[in-house]
Amino acid sequence: MQPSACKRPQSEAPPSLPQLYPTGPNFYQMAQLSPSTMPVRVFEDHKTRVSAVTVLPDGRRMVTSSNAWHSLRLWDLKDGVVLKKMAGHRANVRALAVSRDGRLIASGDENGELIVWHGDTGDSLVPAIKAHTEKIYSLDFSSDGSMLASGSWDDTTKLWNTTTWQPSGEPISCGADVNCIRYSPSSKLLAIATDHDIQVHDLSTRVRVARFTGHAVNDPIYNYSLAWMPDATRLLSAGSHTDYNIRVWDALTWEQVSDLCTGHTGTINSIVVDTSGTLLASASSDRCVRLLRLSDLPMKHSGNVHCAAFSVDGRHILSGGDDMKISEWELPKGLSPAQGSDFKILVMNTTARNACIIGDLPTAIQLFTQQIDADPDDFDSYAKRSFVMARQVAWNDALQDATKSVSIEPSLMGYISKGLALCGKQQVHDAMAAFDLAFTFTNADPKTTHFLFLIKAIASFNANACERTVLPVQELAARPNADPLACRVVEAYMRVQLGTIAMGDGLHRDAAGHFTAAVNAGIFFSKLDVHSTYEDFVVLFGWDLKSLWQTANQQRCHALVRSGKVGAAFEAYRYMMEMSDEPTKAIFRAWVPALDEG
């Protein structure tokens, strides 16, 4: 999840490069979309400046900090109320981060103390850790949540094992106040912004692989905040005082490749990217949050703005500043990430398609057979009949039809059907080769390529369901121009399958973890018609997307009960009731006796 907090004001997390207009060598200007907008909602409870804000992965809550003692707040985003005031710090809280799975919250204060909190309850997990001798100004979790990095004004950056909460290795000596730290998307590299320079360290060797002045080339400008592009090819940075541009650095040469002219007239305190990797928000002391894409959309606070975060669904920005408020801004129509566009790669006649959707596979086969009988060279019908035979687990017949299709005429559909059939026969290496050939028929269309990548990942998962086969889907979701909603639908399906396997093996705690991950992914689409939007998954694999989120919730409760975590099961049940509409609530109420029997 995106961390928050960088220097006196704070910063946020990983990014992507917006589209730009060139105005000169290595210099780019954002186009202006409209003069300003007003927040749709304001969260008020802090008594001083809001220094950091981040949204938890479940999309239901956010955590904020301010420059006042004991001032962390855990908020309910639906009702806008404070769920918990998280007390424990003895000095102003400057740094805040949430692990990607939402299980851990970390906060750091001006005394150099670090506190770790439970992501669900907001309770502290360990006593306050004296992590640094000076102020902690930035925190960031590694992508897998196994490590936490902390940056301080004692000129050091430290890495912490999130199981033992002991330092991992020696501190990184940075030579100046550390204002912001950011893991690269793979967590192989750690970028560090200091008063004097920007440093990049390879964490596998603890070797500094890059060091450059950055914004500090002009005294007294400091390097304030950092953000990586999702593919790790670029590092973005923002500075202080009179440097109002975001600079872009090539991650191979570490040379500056461009400036992004933001339109700000004050220090850029924070830069943050949305989950689709297409929108960049910057928070500034000019009292504005600007949204950068092909646009420059100022959002006005009544005081300096120090931090910003995108909502999990990418439709809102939350920002905090000197006015002691957290403001929620709605993205303009046309700028919100696409929630799926009913894109279909499988084009077939309506009767056959509907037969596949409702599971009437013999009818679908009969229709394609009739088309093949009418035209023995109908390679497309061979490919589609192969899909249906794969649904019937008739792998030999499916492979025979797929091979016939590509022998008549190589095509996208033919190689997809061949890849699916080979995966079904556990010939995974040959299947991957078939999918790779399918990519040559996408005409470089990004939607087709994206969907094909997901089909390939699903086929690989179905052939060998394990944790590592989920990773390619997670990585795809982080790439620019991805359809994050499609990726989350696929990940939720995979997690439900892994949870079901774990339950069958009696590994109830592991199962609960998988179902929880499915629920967290499902929160993005629980109220959307993904069954229609991603109908091709239904046609190809027979998925029931209408009940996917419901199944994940029910099975999570069941797994928690079986693992002896009755309290957690109750909380999970309460959560799914709160997030459901009335018809779904009725289904859950009717299901409770079955849960008790389990």
XYZ file of C-alpha atoms in Angstrom:
598
model
C 0.000 0.000 0.000
C 1.122 3.517 -0.557
C 3.105 4.870 2.377
C 2.960 8.445 3.492
C 5.284 10.967 5.024
C 8.437 12.513 3.682
C 10.031 15.732 4.921
C 8.631 18.612 6.986
C 5.548 18.119 5.277
C 5.288 14.621 4.238
C 5.432 12.565 1.112
C 3.709 9.612 -0.473
C 4.562 6.660 -2.641
C 5.199 4.851 -5.969
C 4.310 6.599 -9.226
C 4.065 6.726 -12.914
C 4.938 9.194 -15.595
C 1.979 11.184 -16.925
C 1.674 12.163 -20.572
C 3.379 15.472 -21.282
C 3.711 18.275 -23.799
C 7.328 19.090 -24.771
C 8.159 22.802 -24.477
C 11.922 22.596 -24.831
C 14.872 20.226 -24.413
C 14.165 17.812 -21.554
C 11.357 20.044 -20.275
C 7.651 19.328 -20.210
C 4.537 21.325 -19.361
C 1.299 19.881 -18.009
C -1.819 20.983 -19.844
C -4.399 22.699 -17.638
C -7.800 21.068 -17.478
C -9.762 23.494 -15.310
C -9.027 26.249 -12.766
C -10.026 24.458 -9.554
C -12.419 22.155 -7.802
C -13.851 21.747 -4.319
C -13.680 18.733 -2.017
C -16.692 16.435 -1.916
C -16.104 15.716 1.773
C -13.919 16.892 4.669
C -12.775 14.783 7.647
C -12.241 16.871 10.787
C -10.842 15.754 14.136
C -7.149 16.674 14.212
C -6.229 19.760 16.221
C -3.066 20.659 14.296
C -1.538 20.230 10.835
C -2.239 16.890 9.140
C 1.176 15.500 8.244
C 0.385 12.138 6.643
C -2.539 10.202 5.190
C -2.804 6.756 3.615
C -5.707 4.499 2.638
C -5.737 0.876 3.775
C -6.014 -1.840 1.087
C -9.568 -2.787 2.087
C -10.730 0.610 0.792
C -12.898 1.092 3.888
C -10.441 2.890 6.145
C -7.636 5.404 6.185
C -5.054 6.302 8.801
C -3.794 9.850 9.363
C -1.268 11.601 11.572
C -0.657 15.179 12.594
C 1.847 17.379 14.372
C 0.324 16.777 17.782
C 1.047 14.095 20.352
C -1.047 10.902 20.344
C -2.677 12.075 17.145
C -2.946 9.094 14.815
C -6.505 8.489 13.658
C -8.051 5.391 12.098
C -11.073 6.496 10.022
C -14.108 4.798 8.517
C -14.229 6.150 4.964
C -17.867 5.218 4.434
C -19.263 7.071 7.444
C -16.450 9.588 7.874
C -16.003 8.847 11.578
C -12.926 8.170 13.695
C -12.819 4.474 14.562
C -9.853 4.749 16.891
C -7.448 7.335 18.248
C -4.133 5.529 18.235
C -2.197 6.772 21.259
C 1.337 5.853 22.210
C 3.708 8.392 20.721
C 5.357 10.934 22.991
C 6.187 13.445 20.279
C 4.823 14.772 16.993
C 4.212 12.025 14.432
C 5.854 12.764 11.086
C 6.012 9.456 9.217
C 3.376 6.882 8.386
C 3.259 3.710 6.246
C 0.891 0.779 5.681
C 2.007 -2.637 4.426
C 0.641 -3.724 1.067
C -1.548 -6.417 2.644
C -2.905 -3.942 5.190
C -1.856 -6.017 8.183
C 0.679 -3.528 9.550
C 0.707 0.215 10.146
C 3.972 1.914 11.129
C 4.442 5.436 12.468
C 7.516 7.417 13.430
C 7.883 10.543 15.568
C 10.234 13.421 16.272
C 11.827 11.570 19.197
C 13.020 8.875 16.791
C 10.508 6.342 18.134
C 8.767 3.810 15.927
C 5.409 2.194 16.754
C 3.863 -0.716 14.848
C 0.085 -1.113 14.862
C -2.329 -3.885 13.920
C -3.886 -3.002 10.564
C -7.340 -4.281 11.509
C -7.719 -3.082 15.093
C -5.339 -0.138 15.333
C -3.809 -1.631 18.498
C -0.045 -1.393 18.999
C 1.742 -4.695 18.406
C 5.045 -3.989 20.168
C 6.255 -1.349 22.645
C 7.608 1.825 21.077
C 11.009 1.152 19.483
C 13.784 3.713 19.895
C 14.743 3.439 16.238
C 16.765 6.641 15.738
C 18.464 9.374 17.754
C 16.715 12.120 15.755
C 13.370 12.656 14.044
C 11.956 9.913 11.808
C 10.804 11.616 8.620
C 9.954 8.717 6.335
C 8.870 5.069 6.454
C 8.231 2.520 3.714
C 7.354 -1.194 3.693
C 8.917 -3.570 1.184
C 6.499 -5.010 -1.364
C 6.171 -8.330 0.498
C 5.873 -6.644 3.900
C 8.871 -8.481 5.320
C 10.946 -5.328 5.853
C 10.297 -1.769 6.986
C 12.722 1.020 6.086
C 13.012 4.109 8.299
C 14.767 7.361 7.404
C 15.834 9.926 9.987
C 17.506 13.266 10.570
C 20.273 11.356 12.355
C 21.673 10.893 8.812
C 20.821 7.166 8.687
C 18.350 4.791 7.090
C 17.587 1.520 8.861
C 15.903 -1.696 7.766
C 13.678 -3.600 10.216
C 12.581 -7.241 10.129
C 8.787 -7.109 10.496
C 8.667 -10.472 12.278
C 11.235 -9.788 15.008
C 11.272 -5.979 14.795
C 15.035 -6.092 15.068
C 17.363 -4.157 12.723
C 18.402 -6.076 9.620
C 22.066 -5.366 9.010
C 23.955 -2.185 9.740
C 22.343 1.250 9.281
C 22.880 2.935 5.917
C 24.974 6.057 6.492
C 23.483 8.790 4.317
C 25.653 11.791 5.231
C 22.766 14.226 5.699
C 19.206 14.501 7.009
C 17.031 11.829 5.372
C 13.774 13.300 4.111
C 12.212 10.487 2.087
C 12.818 6.787 1.382
C 11.104 4.653 -1.243
C 11.470 0.981 -2.135
C 11.485 0.215 -5.853
C 8.481 -1.883 -7.012
C 10.500 -5.107 -6.657
C 12.064 -3.888 -3.377
C 15.506 -4.671 -4.796
C 16.486 -0.989 -4.651
C 15.930 1.680 -2.022
C 15.954 5.337 -3.049
C 16.856 7.882 -0.362
C 16.367 11.657 -0.588
C 18.557 13.782 1.698
C 19.320 17.447 2.142
C 22.435 17.006 -0.009
C 21.658 14.325 -2.581
C 19.562 11.417 -3.829
C 21.038 7.963 -3.259
C 20.001 4.550 -4.580
C 21.113 1.395 -2.754
C 20.999 -2.230 -3.903
C 19.617 -3.970 -0.818
C 20.844 -7.425 -1.821
C 24.454 -6.255 -1.634
C 24.080 -3.078 0.475
C 26.033 -1.273 -2.236
C 25.150 2.287 -3.222
C 24.591 2.077 -6.974
C 23.817 5.741 -7.606
C 24.299 9.137 -6.040
C 23.353 12.460 -7.604
C 22.700 15.974 -6.334
C 19.102 16.191 -7.495
C 17.296 19.326 -6.413
C 20.014 20.243 -3.908
C 22.181 21.661 -6.699
C 20.893 25.098 -5.644
C 21.269 25.948 -1.953
C 19.084 25.950 0.137
C 16.902 23.615 -1.930
C 16.588 20.091 -0.483
C 15.417 16.804 -1.960
C 11.994 16.343 -0.353
C 10.103 13.420 -1.848
C 10.503 10.440 -4.179
C 8.349 8.060 -6.199
C 9.102 5.179 -8.573
C 7.371 4.410 -11.840
C 5.635 1.009 -11.566
C 8.016 -0.610 -14.041
C 11.015 0.789 -12.105
C 12.474 2.415 -15.228
C 12.201 5.917 -13.796
C 12.555 7.570 -10.404
C 10.663 10.810 -9.781
C 11.730 13.437 -7.248
C 10.487 16.741 -5.856
C 12.430 19.460 -4.069
C 11.859 22.365 -1.726
C 11.547 26.139 -1.717
C 11.784 27.635 -5.235
C 12.129 24.346 -7.156
C 8.555 23.622 -8.197
C 9.247 20.952 -10.815
C 9.235 17.182 -10.526
C 12.424 15.727 -11.976
C 12.599 12.389 -13.795
C 15.677 10.140 -13.553
C 16.552 7.175 -15.790
C 16.981 4.071 -13.602
C 19.732 2.655 -15.824
C 21.996 5.677 -16.197
C 20.679 7.767 -13.290
C 20.770 10.767 -15.600
C 17.974 13.304 -15.506
C 15.764 12.789 -18.551
C 13.143 15.497 -18.021
C 11.448 18.025 -15.774
C 7.710 18.002 -15.139
C 6.370 21.509 -14.789
C 3.619 21.159 -12.194
C 2.289 24.698 -12.049
C 2.860 24.847 -8.298
C 4.065 28.086 -6.707
C 5.217 26.514 -3.436
C 7.279 23.599 -2.165
C 6.052 20.219 -3.430
C 5.713 18.254 -0.205
C 4.348 14.975 -1.528
C 3.894 13.054 -4.773
C 1.633 9.998 -5.066
C 0.333 7.829 -7.898
C -2.994 6.072 -8.353
C -3.231 2.288 -8.663
C -3.646 2.374 -12.444
C -0.320 4.165 -12.797
C -1.758 6.924 -14.983
C -2.435 9.778 -12.573
C 0.046 11.642 -10.391
C -1.030 13.884 -7.515
C 1.254 16.444 -5.889
C 0.638 18.280 -2.595
C 2.194 21.697 -2.128
C 2.679 24.598 0.255
C 0.807 26.754 -2.283
C -2.362 25.241 -0.727
C -3.077 23.114 -3.804
C -3.226 19.470 -4.693
C -2.617 19.119 -8.412
C -3.633 16.162 -10.511
C -1.218 15.506 -13.342
C -1.944 13.514 -16.441
C -2.706 15.565 -19.533
C -4.096 17.999 -17.040
C -3.259 20.245 -14.146
C -6.234 20.381 -11.810
C -5.731 22.494 -8.655
C -7.717 21.480 -5.587
C -7.770 24.230 -2.997
C -7.043 23.887 0.726
C -7.220 26.792 3.151
C -3.617 26.108 4.198
C -0.394 24.465 3.031
C -0.934 20.880 1.838
C 1.552 18.320 3.147
C 0.344 14.871 2.096
C -1.905 13.093 -0.360
C -3.145 9.594 -1.136
C -5.432 8.025 -3.712
C -8.460 6.009 -2.637
C -8.210 2.293 -3.355
C -10.684 2.510 -6.246
C -8.706 5.405 -7.768
C -11.730 7.709 -7.921
C -10.823 10.102 -5.108
C -7.781 11.863 -3.658
C -7.425 12.421 0.095
C -5.115 15.205 1.261
C -4.169 16.875 4.532
C -2.528 20.144 5.509
C -2.242 23.131 7.815
C -6.031 23.556 7.961
C -6.152 20.428 10.214
C -8.544 18.722 7.761
C -8.421 15.716 5.502
C -10.153 16.736 2.268
C -11.604 14.234 -0.173
C -11.597 15.232 -3.850
C -13.505 13.491 -6.608
C -11.621 12.960 -9.851
C -13.284 14.538 -12.897
C -15.174 12.313 -15.277
C -12.821 10.883 -17.845
C -9.834 10.932 -15.476
C -10.878 8.109 -13.168
C -9.223 4.778 -13.951
C -11.279 2.662 -16.288
C -13.435 0.207 -14.367
C -13.478 -2.215 -17.261
C -15.019 -1.462 -20.607
C -16.845 -4.675 -21.462
C -13.878 -5.453 -23.734
C -14.210 -8.882 -25.322
C -11.498 -10.827 -27.065
C -13.806 -13.786 -27.815
C -16.138 -12.821 -30.630
C -18.778 -15.480 -31.363
C -22.446 -15.720 -32.212
C -24.828 -14.863 -29.410
C -26.395 -18.324 -29.125
C -23.057 -20.078 -28.665
C -21.827 -17.419 -26.268
C -24.937 -17.623 -24.110
C -24.674 -21.414 -24.062
C -21.125 -21.118 -22.714
C -22.201 -18.572 -20.105
C -25.020 -20.720 -18.688
C -22.925 -23.883 -18.902
C -24.860 -25.550 -21.736
C -21.627 -26.799 -23.292
C -23.129 -29.567 -25.511
C -25.211 -26.938 -27.308
C -22.152 -24.763 -27.866
C -20.189 -27.720 -29.259
C -23.077 -28.643 -31.535
C -23.203 -25.093 -32.955
C -19.465 -24.980 -33.687
C -19.586 -28.489 -35.168
C -22.326 -27.368 -37.553
C -20.127 -24.469 -38.681
C -17.149 -26.799 -39.204
C -19.312 -29.237 -41.192
C -20.407 -26.360 -43.401
C -16.822 -25.167 -43.886
C -14.027 -27.662 -43.041
C -11.470 -24.813 -43.219
C -13.245 -22.739 -40.557
C -10.162 -22.414 -38.318
C -11.984 -20.005 -35.978
C -14.736 -22.528 -35.170
C -12.116 -25.213 -34.490
C -10.452 -22.866 -31.980
C -13.724 -22.020 -30.256
C -14.864 -25.634 -30.104
C -11.488 -26.354 -28.498
C -12.289 -23.785 -25.770
C -15.538 -25.556 -24.984
C -13.926 -28.993 -24.946
C -11.352 -27.638 -22.509
C -14.256 -26.568 -20.293
C -15.390 -30.213 -20.405
C -11.846 -31.318 -19.432
C -11.654 -33.222 -22.717
C -8.023 -32.202 -23.142
C -7.103 -34.556 -26.003
C -10.064 -33.428 -28.090
C -9.362 -29.799 -27.213
C -5.729 -30.105 -28.313
C -6.734 -31.876 -31.524
C -9.113 -29.038 -32.472
C -6.579 -26.354 -31.515
C -3.846 -28.007 -33.568
C -6.233 -28.292 -36.519
C -7.085 -24.597 -36.217
C -3.479 -23.331 -36.356
C -2.635 -25.799 -39.154
C -5.367 -24.264 -41.308
C -4.407 -20.708 -40.403
C -2.362 -19.504 -37.413
C -4.367 -17.033 -35.347
C -4.758 -15.468 -31.921
C -7.693 -17.717 -31.038
C -5.946 -20.796 -32.341
C -2.845 -20.356 -30.206
C -4.877 -19.409 -27.122
C -6.899 -22.611 -27.486
C -3.690 -24.606 -27.961
C -2.135 -23.068 -24.855
C -5.212 -23.883 -22.767
C -5.342 -27.465 -23.987
C -1.620 -28.052 -23.358
C -1.916 -26.635 -19.842
C -4.767 -29.031 -19.228
C -2.504 -31.882 -20.284
C 0.189 -30.559 -17.899
C 2.482 -29.766 -20.815
C 3.105 -26.316 -19.385
C 6.358 -25.527 -21.224
C 4.746 -26.180 -24.617
C 1.654 -24.273 -23.494
C 3.710 -21.172 -22.655
C 5.303 -21.353 -26.098
C 1.822 -21.418 -27.668
C 0.750 -18.378 -25.652
C 3.929 -16.563 -26.683
C 2.988 -17.175 -30.322
C -0.496 -15.834 -29.568
C 1.063 -12.508 -28.541
C 2.338 -12.075 -32.108
C -1.297 -11.848 -33.277
C -2.417 -9.048 -30.926
C -1.355 -6.300 -33.363
C 0.229 -4.617 -30.328
C -3.245 -3.667 -29.097
C -2.781 -2.959 -25.370
C -6.199 -4.287 -24.314
C -5.794 -7.524 -26.235
C -2.252 -7.962 -24.943
C -3.351 -7.306 -21.368
C -6.216 -9.774 -21.575
C -4.014 -12.406 -23.206
C -1.483 -12.052 -20.400
C -4.263 -12.753 -17.885
C -5.480 -15.797 -19.831
C -1.918 -17.139 -19.870
C -1.584 -16.534 -16.117
C -4.907 -18.261 -15.389
C -3.986 -21.278 -17.527
C -0.644 -21.563 -15.731
C -2.415 -21.302 -12.379
C -4.971 -23.962 -13.306
C -2.128 -26.300 -14.267
C -0.169 -25.692 -11.072
C -2.098 -23.789 -8.405
C 0.411 -22.294 -5.992
C 1.347 -18.966 -4.436
C 3.981 -18.080 -7.030
C 1.524 -18.338 -9.909
C -0.405 -15.373 -8.438
C 2.645 -13.082 -8.611
C 2.511 -12.334 -12.385
C -1.030 -11.003 -11.992
C 0.005 -8.754 -9.098
C 2.953 -7.460 -11.109
C 0.742 -6.797 -14.126
C -1.641 -4.712 -12.005
C 1.233 -2.367 -11.105
C 2.267 -1.693 -14.686
C 1.278 1.426 -16.609
C -1.955 1.213 -18.632
C -3.008 -1.992 -16.889
C -6.622 -2.779 -16.099
C -6.233 -3.115 -12.308
C -9.847 -4.191 -11.888
C -9.385 -7.176 -14.228
C -6.221 -8.117 -12.352
C -8.028 -8.005 -9.024
C -10.864 -10.156 -10.339
C -8.322 -12.744 -11.471
C -6.340 -12.543 -8.231
C -9.532 -12.973 -6.170
C -10.414 -16.096 -8.169
C -6.927 -17.514 -7.666
C -6.969 -16.794 -3.946
C -10.337 -18.488 -3.504
C -8.985 -21.565 -5.279
C -5.833 -21.598 -3.124
C -7.964 -21.206 -0.006
C -10.198 -24.074 -1.059
C -7.158 -26.306 -1.622
C -5.737 -25.340 1.776
C -9.065 -26.111 3.473
C -9.090 -29.542 1.840
C -5.596 -30.165 3.197
C -6.656 -29.102 6.689
C -4.492 -25.940 6.576
C -7.188 -23.660 7.927
C -4.972 -20.715 8.858
C -3.412 -20.685 5.397
C -6.889 -20.908 3.915
C -8.055 -17.930 5.981
C -5.115 -15.933 4.649
C -5.989 -16.715 1.032
C -9.684 -15.952 1.498
C -8.795 -12.682 3.235
C -6.618 -11.719 0.265
C -9.536 -12.549 -2.035
C -11.862 -10.363 0.035
C -9.380 -7.487 -0.042
C -9.093 -7.780 -3.829
C -12.859 -8.148 -4.124
C -13.613 -4.890 -2.333
C -12.685 -3.166 -5.596
C -15.475 -4.891 -7.527
C -17.969 -6.113 -4.918
C -20.625 -3.673 -6.162
C -19.728 -3.772 -9.867
C -21.140 -5.987 -12.597
C -17.847 -7.759 -13.268
C -19.710 -10.848 -14.528
C -20.726 -8.867 -17.621
C -17.626 -6.693 -17.831
C -15.293 -9.680 -17.854
C -17.635 -12.116 -19.547
C -14.778 -13.694 -21.482
C -13.536 -15.260 -18.231
C -16.971 -16.805 -17.810
C -16.973 -18.118 -21.395
C -13.428 -19.500 -21.263
C -13.288 -20.873 -17.732
C -16.873 -21.120 -16.503
C -16.303 -18.686 -13.644
C -19.212 -17.465 -11.558
C -18.113 -13.867 -11.009
C -21.510 -12.868 -9.616
C -20.836 -14.719 -6.381
C -17.027 -14.533 -6.242
C -16.833 -11.881 -3.513
C -19.667 -13.519 -1.581
C -17.902 -16.900 -1.727
C -14.616 -15.372 -0.546
C -16.337 -13.789 2.466
C -18.218 -16.925 3.449
C -15.190 -19.160 3.103
C -13.049 -16.739 5.106
C -15.499 -16.949 8.007
C -15.569 -20.725 7.719
C -11.762 -20.989 7.671
C -11.410 -18.678 10.674
C -13.896 -20.755 12.673
C -12.124 -23.983 11.746
C -8.770 -22.486 12.795
C -10.199 -21.518 16.202
C -10.260 -17.760 15.552
C -13.900 -17.221 16.494
C -13.439 -13.523 17.300
C -11.840 -12.874 13.926
C -14.633 -14.847 12.263
C -17.200 -12.615 13.949
C -15.373 -9.496 12.745
C -15.206 -10.956 9.225
C -18.939 -11.674 9.304
C -19.702 -8.160 10.529
C -17.519 -6.719 7.773
C -19.248 -8.640 4.988
C -22.654 -7.590 6.331
C -21.607 -3.932 6.417
C -20.333 -4.101 2.835
C -23.361 -5.925 1.382
C -26.677 -4.810 -0.062
C -29.927 -6.120 1.407
C -30.357 -9.159 -0.923
C -26.801 -10.300 -0.191
C -27.312 -9.749 3.540
C -30.307 -12.076 3.379
C -28.126 -14.750 1.757
C -25.502 -14.364 4.477
C -28.101 -14.558 7.278
C -29.506 -17.773 5.821
C -25.975 -19.176 5.620
C -25.071 -18.566 9.291
C -26.542 -21.883 10.581
C -24.325 -23.760 8.109
C -21.337 -21.840 9.483
C -22.277 -22.865 13.030
C -22.488 -26.508 11.950
C -19.037 -26.228 10.337
